[in-house]
Amino acid sequence: MSATATATRDQIESLVRSIILKSMGAPAPSPTNGNGAAGAPRVVVNISARHCHLTQDDVDVLFGEGHQLTPMKRLYQDTDFASEETVAVVGPRQRMIPGVRILGPCRKFSQVELAFTDAISLGIDVPVRLSGDVEDTPGCLLIGPKGSLVLPKGVIRAERHVHMGPRDAEYYGVKHLDRMNMKVESPCPSTLEGLLVRTHPDWKLEVHIDTDEANACDLAHASRVILTKA
């Protein structure tokens, strides 16, 4: 790899890390004002950069028997956190993405969430899936400080979605697994269609899109986002 290519990759990695840190536990600074109607819920849009979820058994393999994930920072949803621990993800082209953050707590399944550009770089043909729907999905090699493992399945591009509680669902007239559209008013105005609605009594209103989607609509310079039922 040339010096120029290495510098570009470093810059990209740095940018992704900054996006993760900015999105953890804090609302997006500007495109959060809903549809402008009186009493409208405050819409928070967070960028979901590449990350993974692991079972405790897989954590044991990668970090040592009995290792517990160390919370680094709480995410916007109070139930989740970004851990101090990271892994390297290796694809069939023997290309590697280091420093992929593990989100906790541990789950009953292991899953790696990538943007399309990440997957292309690794040589993995990723399907768009709801988190947790890992049947018939490709796998990868995960490398940690204490060991490595072949993940037989679980590499996906997470389907764009919106978390909400019962009150927000009532306001928008939607229910669990309905679809919504999000209009982004920015220098590159766009409408992202088909956001999957996910509801839970403890969730706050939050949209998750990946880095490719955020870059395409220039979310960083958006003045407003508007959610509507599809």
PDB file of C-alpha atoms in Angstrom:
ATOM      1  CA  MET A   1       0.000   0.000   0.000  1.00  0.00           C
ATOM      2  CA  SER A   2       1.381   3.408  -0.917  1.00  0.00           C
ATOM      3  CA  ALA A   3       2.006   6.161   1.635  1.00  0.00           C
ATOM      4  CA  THR A   4      -0.875   8.126   0.166  1.00  0.00           C
ATOM      5  CA  ALA A   5      -3.275   5.174   0.463  1.00  0.00           C
ATOM      6  CA  THR A   6      -2.172   4.548   4.058  1.00  0.00           C
ATOM      7  CA  ALA A   7      -2.778   8.176   4.998  1.00  0.00           C
ATOM      8  CA  THR A   8      -6.227   8.085   3.444  1.00  0.00           C
ATOM      9  CA  ARG A   9      -7.153   4.965   5.378  1.00  0.00           C
ATOM     10  CA  ASP A  10      -5.905   6.523   8.613  1.00  0.00           C
ATOM     11  CA  GLN A  11      -7.989   9.598   7.968  1.00  0.00           C
ATOM     12  CA  ILE A  12     -11.066   7.475   7.325  1.00  0.00           C
ATOM     13  CA  GLU A  13     -10.536   5.466  10.503  1.00  0.00           C
ATOM     14  CA  SER A  14     -10.111   8.682  12.476  1.00  0.00           C
ATOM     15  CA  LEU A  15     -13.301  10.097  11.003  1.00  0.00           C
ATOM     16  CA  VAL A  16     -15.288   6.976  11.851  1.00  0.00           C
ATOM     17  CA  ARG A  17     -14.033   7.031  15.432  1.00  0.00           C
ATOM     18  CA  SER A  18     -15.012  10.689  15.788  1.00  0.00           C
ATOM     19  CA  ILE A  19     -18.486   9.924  14.447  1.00  0.00           C
ATOM     20  CA  ILE A  20     -18.909   7.133  16.994  1.00  0.00           C
ATOM     21  CA  LEU A  21     -17.802   9.353  19.867  1.00  0.00           C
ATOM     22  CA  LYS A  22     -20.036  12.216  18.822  1.00  0.00           C
ATOM     23  CA  SER A  23     -23.044   9.936  18.485  1.00  0.00           C
ATOM     24  CA  MET A  24     -22.651   8.122  21.802  1.00  0.00           C
ATOM     25  CA  GLY A  25     -24.993   9.308  24.481  1.00  0.00           C
ATOM     26  CA  ALA A  26     -25.735  12.670  22.899  1.00  0.00           C
ATOM     27  CA  PRO A  27     -28.305  13.939  20.410  1.00  0.00           C
ATOM     28  CA  ALA A  28     -27.185  15.085  17.007  1.00  0.00           C
ATOM     29  CA  PRO A  29     -26.552  18.855  17.213  1.00  0.00           C
ATOM     30  CA  SER A  30     -28.775  20.215  14.448  1.00  0.00           C
ATOM     31  CA  PRO A  31     -31.061  17.861  12.503  1.00  0.00           C
ATOM     32  CA  THR A  32     -33.247  17.013  15.508  1.00  0.00           C
ATOM     33  CA  ASN A  33     -36.276  19.282  15.262  1.00  0.00           C
ATOM     34  CA  GLY A  34     -38.877  16.867  13.932  1.00  0.00           C
ATOM     35  CA  ASN A  35     -41.515  18.110  11.544  1.00  0.00           C
ATOM     36  CA  GLY A  36     -41.821  21.564  13.038  1.00  0.00           C
ATOM     37  CA  ALA A  37     -45.342  21.006  14.382  1.00  0.00           C
ATOM     38  CA  ALA A  38     -46.229  22.161  17.877  1.00  0.00           C
ATOM     39  CA  GLY A  39     -45.623  19.350  20.333  1.00  0.00           C
ATOM     40  CA  ALA A  40     -43.776  17.229  17.792  1.00  0.00           C
ATOM     41  CA  PRO A  41     -41.312  14.730  19.288  1.00  0.00           C
ATOM     42  CA  ARG A  42     -37.641  15.639  19.098  1.00  0.00           C
ATOM     43  CA  VAL A  43     -36.060  13.438  16.443  1.00  0.00           C
ATOM     44  CA  VAL A  44     -32.497  12.327  17.167  1.00  0.00           C
ATOM     45  CA  VAL A  45     -30.526  10.884  14.248  1.00  0.00           C
ATOM     46  CA  ASN A  46     -27.393   8.947  15.125  1.00  0.00           C
ATOM     47  CA  ILE A  47     -24.852   7.474  12.743  1.00  0.00           C
ATOM     48  CA  SER A  48     -24.199   3.800  13.377  1.00  0.00           C
ATOM     49  CA  ALA A  49     -20.598   3.189  12.346  1.00  0.00           C
ATOM     50  CA  ARG A  50     -19.223  -0.330  11.949  1.00  0.00           C
ATOM     51  CA  HIS A  51     -19.448  -2.354  15.151  1.00  0.00           C
ATOM     52  CA  CYS A  52     -20.197  -5.805  16.476  1.00  0.00           C
ATOM     53  CA  HIS A  53     -22.243  -7.599  19.115  1.00  0.00           C
ATOM     54  CA  LEU A  54     -20.852 -10.742  20.719  1.00  0.00           C
ATOM     55  CA  THR A  55     -21.960 -13.618  22.900  1.00  0.00           C
ATOM     56  CA  GLN A  56     -20.132 -14.122  26.168  1.00  0.00           C
ATOM     57  CA  ASP A  57     -18.654 -17.351  24.773  1.00  0.00           C
ATOM     58  CA  ASP A  58     -17.117 -15.448  21.859  1.00  0.00           C
ATOM     59  CA  VAL A  59     -15.807 -12.752  24.215  1.00  0.00           C
ATOM     60  CA  ASP A  60     -14.121 -15.520  26.207  1.00  0.00           C
ATOM     61  CA  VAL A  61     -12.353 -16.804  23.086  1.00  0.00           C
ATOM     62  CA  LEU A  62     -11.215 -13.378  21.900  1.00  0.00           C
ATOM     63  CA  PHE A  63     -10.298 -11.786  25.251  1.00  0.00           C
ATOM     64  CA  GLY A  64      -9.774 -14.668  27.663  1.00  0.00           C
ATOM     65  CA  GLU A  65     -11.976 -16.896  29.791  1.00  0.00           C
ATOM     66  CA  GLY A  66     -14.377 -14.914  31.987  1.00  0.00           C
ATOM     67  CA  HIS A  67     -13.543 -11.533  30.454  1.00  0.00           C
ATOM     68  CA  GLN A  68     -16.280  -8.938  30.931  1.00  0.00           C
ATOM     69  CA  LEU A  69     -16.833  -6.083  28.499  1.00  0.00           C
ATOM     70  CA  THR A  70     -15.721  -2.750  29.960  1.00  0.00           C
ATOM     71  CA  PRO A  71     -18.198   0.096  29.347  1.00  0.00           C
ATOM     72  CA  MET A  72     -16.494   3.081  27.726  1.00  0.00           C
ATOM     73  CA  LYS A  73     -19.576   5.213  27.186  1.00  0.00           C
ATOM     74  CA  ARG A  74     -23.333   4.827  27.343  1.00  0.00           C
ATOM     75  CA  LEU A  75     -25.211   5.063  24.077  1.00  0.00           C
ATOM     76  CA  TYR A  76     -28.343   7.124  23.513  1.00  0.00           C
ATOM     77  CA  GLN A  77     -30.508   4.153  24.466  1.00  0.00           C
ATOM     78  CA  ASP A  78     -29.769   3.617  28.161  1.00  0.00           C
ATOM     79  CA  THR A  79     -29.663  -0.173  27.812  1.00  0.00           C
ATOM     80  CA  ASP A  80     -26.579  -0.165  25.560  1.00  0.00           C
ATOM     81  CA  PHE A  81     -22.956   0.893  25.813  1.00  0.00           C
ATOM     82  CA  ALA A  82     -19.809   1.094  23.714  1.00  0.00           C
ATOM     83  CA  SER A  83     -17.088  -1.019  25.279  1.00  0.00           C
ATOM     84  CA  GLU A  84     -13.378  -0.412  25.554  1.00  0.00           C
ATOM     85  CA  GLU A  85     -12.806  -3.662  23.660  1.00  0.00           C
ATOM     86  CA  THR A  86     -12.315  -3.835  19.890  1.00  0.00           C
ATOM     87  CA  VAL A  87     -11.638  -6.617  17.407  1.00  0.00           C
ATOM     88  CA  ALA A  88     -10.191  -6.909  13.935  1.00  0.00           C
ATOM     89  CA  VAL A  89     -12.551  -8.118  11.208  1.00  0.00           C
ATOM     90  CA  VAL A  90     -10.978 -10.108   8.354  1.00  0.00           C
ATOM     91  CA  GLY A  91     -12.754 -10.955   5.106  1.00  0.00           C
ATOM     92  CA  PRO A  92     -12.128 -13.552   2.377  1.00  0.00           C
ATOM     93  CA  ARG A  93      -9.764 -11.210   0.538  1.00  0.00           C
ATOM     94  CA  GLN A  94      -7.493 -11.341   3.593  1.00  0.00           C
ATOM     95  CA  ARG A  95      -8.144  -7.649   4.067  1.00  0.00           C
ATOM     96  CA  MET A  96      -8.637  -6.435   7.594  1.00  0.00           C
ATOM     97  CA  ILE A  97     -10.506  -3.647   9.351  1.00  0.00           C
ATOM     98  CA  PRO A  98      -8.913  -3.165  12.774  1.00  0.00           C
ATOM     99  CA  GLY A  99     -10.429  -1.507  15.821  1.00  0.00           C
ATOM    100  CA  VAL A 100     -14.070  -2.499  15.287  1.00  0.00           C
ATOM    101  CA  ARG A 101     -15.891  -1.510  18.473  1.00  0.00           C
ATOM    102  CA  ILE A 102     -17.871  -4.067  20.491  1.00  0.00           C
ATOM    103  CA  LEU A 103     -21.219  -2.829  21.794  1.00  0.00           C
ATOM    104  CA  GLY A 104     -22.555  -4.257  25.022  1.00  0.00           C
ATOM    105  CA  PRO A 105     -24.037  -5.901  26.865  1.00  0.00           C
ATOM    106  CA  CYS A 106     -23.369  -9.357  25.442  1.00  0.00           C
ATOM    107  CA  ARG A 107     -26.168 -10.875  23.379  1.00  0.00           C
ATOM    108  CA  LYS A 108     -27.435 -14.369  22.596  1.00  0.00           C
ATOM    109  CA  PHE A 109     -25.945 -14.092  19.096  1.00  0.00           C
ATOM    110  CA  SER A 110     -22.822 -12.611  17.528  1.00  0.00           C
ATOM    111  CA  GLN A 111     -23.187 -10.127  14.706  1.00  0.00           C
ATOM    112  CA  VAL A 112     -20.976  -7.719  12.759  1.00  0.00           C
ATOM    113  CA  GLU A 113     -22.619  -4.614  11.267  1.00  0.00           C
ATOM    114  CA  LEU A 114     -20.847  -2.976   8.328  1.00  0.00           C
ATOM    115  CA  ALA A 115     -21.604  -0.274   5.793  1.00  0.00           C
ATOM    116  CA  PHE A 116     -21.520  -1.368   2.146  1.00  0.00           C
ATOM    117  CA  THR A 117     -18.155   0.344   1.616  1.00  0.00           C
ATOM    118  CA  ASP A 118     -16.677  -1.641   4.520  1.00  0.00           C
ATOM    119  CA  ALA A 119     -18.058  -4.888   3.105  1.00  0.00           C
ATOM    120  CA  ILE A 120     -16.740  -4.165  -0.385  1.00  0.00           C
ATOM    121  CA  SER A 121     -13.302  -3.503   1.052  1.00  0.00           C
ATOM    122  CA  LEU A 122     -13.372  -6.848   2.879  1.00  0.00           C
ATOM    123  CA  GLY A 123     -14.835  -8.744  -0.073  1.00  0.00           C
ATOM    124  CA  ILE A 124     -18.029  -9.732   1.745  1.00  0.00           C
ATOM    125  CA  ASP A 125     -21.399  -9.674  -0.022  1.00  0.00           C
ATOM    126  CA  VAL A 126     -23.540  -8.410   2.852  1.00  0.00           C
ATOM    127  CA  PRO A 127     -27.344  -8.522   2.909  1.00  0.00           C
ATOM    128  CA  VAL A 128     -29.474  -5.751   4.412  1.00  0.00           C
ATOM    129  CA  ARG A 129     -31.028  -7.263   7.510  1.00  0.00           C
ATOM    130  CA  LEU A 130     -32.846  -6.396  10.705  1.00  0.00           C
ATOM    131  CA  SER A 131     -30.462  -6.722  13.630  1.00  0.00           C
ATOM    132  CA  GLY A 132     -30.608 -10.282  14.898  1.00  0.00           C
ATOM    133  CA  ASP A 133     -31.734 -11.804  11.596  1.00  0.00           C
ATOM    134  CA  VAL A 134     -28.496 -13.617  10.854  1.00  0.00           C
ATOM    135  CA  GLU A 135     -29.682 -16.824   9.182  1.00  0.00           C
ATOM    136  CA  ASP A 136     -28.123 -17.401   5.747  1.00  0.00           C
ATOM    137  CA  THR A 137     -25.708 -14.478   6.139  1.00  0.00           C
ATOM    138  CA  PRO A 138     -21.948 -14.522   5.457  1.00  0.00           C
ATOM    139  CA  GLY A 139     -19.332 -14.880   8.142  1.00  0.00           C
ATOM    140  CA  CYS A 140     -15.838 -13.545   8.788  1.00  0.00           C
ATOM    141  CA  LEU A 141     -12.744 -14.014  10.906  1.00  0.00           C
ATOM    142  CA  LEU A 142     -12.563 -12.083  14.191  1.00  0.00           C
ATOM    143  CA  ILE A 143      -9.215 -11.455  15.890  1.00  0.00           C
ATOM    144  CA  GLY A 144      -8.866 -10.359  19.495  1.00  0.00           C
ATOM    145  CA  PRO A 145      -5.889  -9.949  21.837  1.00  0.00           C
ATOM    146  CA  LYS A 146      -6.215 -13.469  23.280  1.00  0.00           C
ATOM    147  CA  GLY A 147      -7.499 -15.488  20.346  1.00  0.00           C
ATOM    148  CA  SER A 148      -9.416 -15.629  17.106  1.00  0.00           C
ATOM    149  CA  LEU A 149     -12.549 -17.307  15.834  1.00  0.00           C
ATOM    150  CA  VAL A 150     -14.362 -17.895  12.577  1.00  0.00           C
ATOM    151  CA  LEU A 151     -17.825 -16.395  12.764  1.00  0.00           C
ATOM    152  CA  PRO A 152     -19.849 -18.713  10.506  1.00  0.00           C
ATOM    153  CA  LYS A 153     -22.645 -16.174   9.978  1.00  0.00           C
ATOM    154  CA  GLY A 154     -23.758 -12.764  11.190  1.00  0.00           C
ATOM    155  CA  VAL A 155     -22.154 -10.153   8.930  1.00  0.00           C
ATOM    156  CA  ILE A 156     -24.871  -7.725   7.783  1.00  0.00           C
ATOM    157  CA  ARG A 157     -25.636  -4.203   6.748  1.00  0.00           C
ATOM    158  CA  ALA A 158     -28.152  -3.172   9.394  1.00  0.00           C
ATOM    159  CA  GLU A 159     -31.469  -2.058   7.982  1.00  0.00           C
ATOM    160  CA  ARG A 160     -32.100   1.650   8.564  1.00  0.00           C
ATOM    161  CA  HIS A 161     -34.530   1.929  11.448  1.00  0.00           C
ATOM    162  CA  VAL A 162     -36.106   4.127  14.084  1.00  0.00           C
ATOM    163  CA  HIS A 163     -36.399   3.320  17.783  1.00  0.00           C
ATOM    164  CA  MET A 164     -39.396   4.708  19.639  1.00  0.00           C
ATOM    165  CA  GLY A 165     -41.524   4.289  22.722  1.00  0.00           C
ATOM    166  CA  PRO A 166     -45.320   3.950  22.874  1.00  0.00           C
ATOM    167  CA  ARG A 167     -45.987   7.704  23.049  1.00  0.00           C
ATOM    168  CA  ASP A 168     -43.930   8.441  19.934  1.00  0.00           C
ATOM    169  CA  ALA A 169     -45.553   5.531  18.075  1.00  0.00           C
ATOM    170  CA  GLU A 170     -48.967   6.943  18.928  1.00  0.00           C
ATOM    171  CA  TYR A 171     -47.955  10.408  17.719  1.00  0.00           C
ATOM    172  CA  TYR A 172     -46.800   9.121  14.335  1.00  0.00           C
ATOM    173  CA  GLY A 173     -49.597   6.573  14.025  1.00  0.00           C
ATOM    174  CA  VAL A 174     -47.247   3.624  13.618  1.00  0.00           C
ATOM    175  CA  LYS A 175     -46.637   0.280  15.296  1.00  0.00           C
ATOM    176  CA  HIS A 176     -43.753  -2.148  15.603  1.00  0.00           C
ATOM    177  CA  LEU A 177     -42.300  -3.175  12.198  1.00  0.00           C
ATOM    178  CA  ASP A 178     -44.186  -0.480  10.276  1.00  0.00           C
ATOM    179  CA  ARG A 179     -42.251   1.681   7.808  1.00  0.00           C
ATOM    180  CA  MET A 180     -41.435   5.392   7.861  1.00  0.00           C
ATOM    181  CA  ASN A 181     -39.665   7.866   5.583  1.00  0.00           C
ATOM    182  CA  MET A 182     -37.173  10.499   6.684  1.00  0.00           C
ATOM    183  CA  LYS A 183     -36.700  13.708   4.729  1.00  0.00           C
ATOM    184  CA  VAL A 184     -33.312  15.313   5.288  1.00  0.00           C
ATOM    185  CA  GLU A 185     -33.022  19.031   4.585  1.00  0.00           C
ATOM    186  CA  SER A 186     -29.351  19.649   3.883  1.00  0.00           C
ATOM    187  CA  PRO A 187     -27.036  20.907   1.103  1.00  0.00           C
ATOM    188  CA  CYS A 188     -27.699  17.451  -0.395  1.00  0.00           C
ATOM    189  CA  PRO A 189     -31.435  17.076   0.369  1.00  0.00           C
ATOM    190  CA  SER A 190     -32.615  13.496   0.370  1.00  0.00           C
ATOM    191  CA  THR A 191     -35.441  11.269   1.505  1.00  0.00           C
ATOM    192  CA  LEU A 192     -34.526   7.934   3.052  1.00  0.00           C
ATOM    193  CA  GLU A 193     -37.438   5.577   2.577  1.00  0.00           C
ATOM    194  CA  GLY A 194     -38.536   2.473   4.412  1.00  0.00           C
ATOM    195  CA  LEU A 195     -37.089   3.015   7.885  1.00  0.00           C
ATOM    196  CA  LEU A 196     -38.171   0.060   9.988  1.00  0.00           C
ATOM    197  CA  VAL A 197     -40.081   1.006  13.138  1.00  0.00           C
ATOM    198  CA  ARG A 198     -38.881  -0.734  16.298  1.00  0.00           C
ATOM    199  CA  THR A 199     -40.795  -0.084  19.510  1.00  0.00           C
ATOM    200  CA  HIS A 200     -40.075  -0.781  23.163  1.00  0.00           C
ATOM    201  CA  PRO A 201     -41.504   0.785  26.344  1.00  0.00           C
ATOM    202  CA  ASP A 202     -38.046   1.927  27.463  1.00  0.00           C
ATOM    203  CA  TRP A 203     -36.788   3.382  24.163  1.00  0.00           C
ATOM    204  CA  LYS A 204     -36.305   7.032  23.283  1.00  0.00           C
ATOM    205  CA  LEU A 205     -36.991   8.328  19.782  1.00  0.00           C
ATOM    206  CA  GLU A 206     -33.845   7.731  17.728  1.00  0.00           C
ATOM    207  CA  VAL A 207     -33.098   7.052  14.059  1.00  0.00           C
ATOM    208  CA  HIS A 208     -30.129   4.865  13.124  1.00  0.00           C
ATOM    209  CA  ILE A 209     -28.513   5.111   9.700  1.00  0.00           C
ATOM    210  CA  ASP A 210     -25.039   3.968   8.691  1.00  0.00           C
ATOM    211  CA  THR A 211     -22.055   6.010   7.554  1.00  0.00           C
ATOM    212  CA  ASP A 212     -22.767   5.534   3.844  1.00  0.00           C
ATOM    213  CA  GLU A 213     -26.334   6.790   4.233  1.00  0.00           C
ATOM    214  CA  ALA A 214     -25.265   9.726   6.403  1.00  0.00           C
ATOM    215  CA  ASN A 215     -22.633  10.804   3.891  1.00  0.00           C
ATOM    216  CA  ALA A 216     -25.038  10.480   0.961  1.00  0.00           C
ATOM    217  CA  CYS A 217     -27.541  12.919   2.482  1.00  0.00           C
ATOM    218  CA  ASP A 218     -24.877  15.150   4.124  1.00  0.00           C
ATOM    219  CA  LEU A 219     -26.414  14.617   7.539  1.00  0.00           C
ATOM    220  CA  ALA A 220     -23.589  16.513   9.216  1.00  0.00           C
ATOM    221  CA  HIS A 221     -24.858  19.759   7.636  1.00  0.00           C
ATOM    222  CA  ALA A 222     -28.588  19.054   7.835  1.00  0.00           C
ATOM    223  CA  SER A 223     -30.833  21.785   9.186  1.00  0.00           C
ATOM    224  CA  ARG A 224     -33.867  19.583   9.769  1.00  0.00           C
ATOM    225  CA  VAL A 225     -35.154  16.027   9.490  1.00  0.00           C
ATOM    226  CA  ILE A 226     -38.802  15.113   9.106  1.00  0.00           C
ATOM    227  CA  LEU A 227     -40.279  11.700   9.884  1.00  0.00           C
ATOM    228  CA  THR A 228     -43.486  10.596   8.197  1.00  0.00           C
ATOM    229  CA  LYS A 229     -45.391   7.327   8.018  1.00  0.00           C
ATOM    230  CA  ALA A 230     -44.677   5.470   4.771  1.00  0.00           C
TER     231      ALA A 230
END
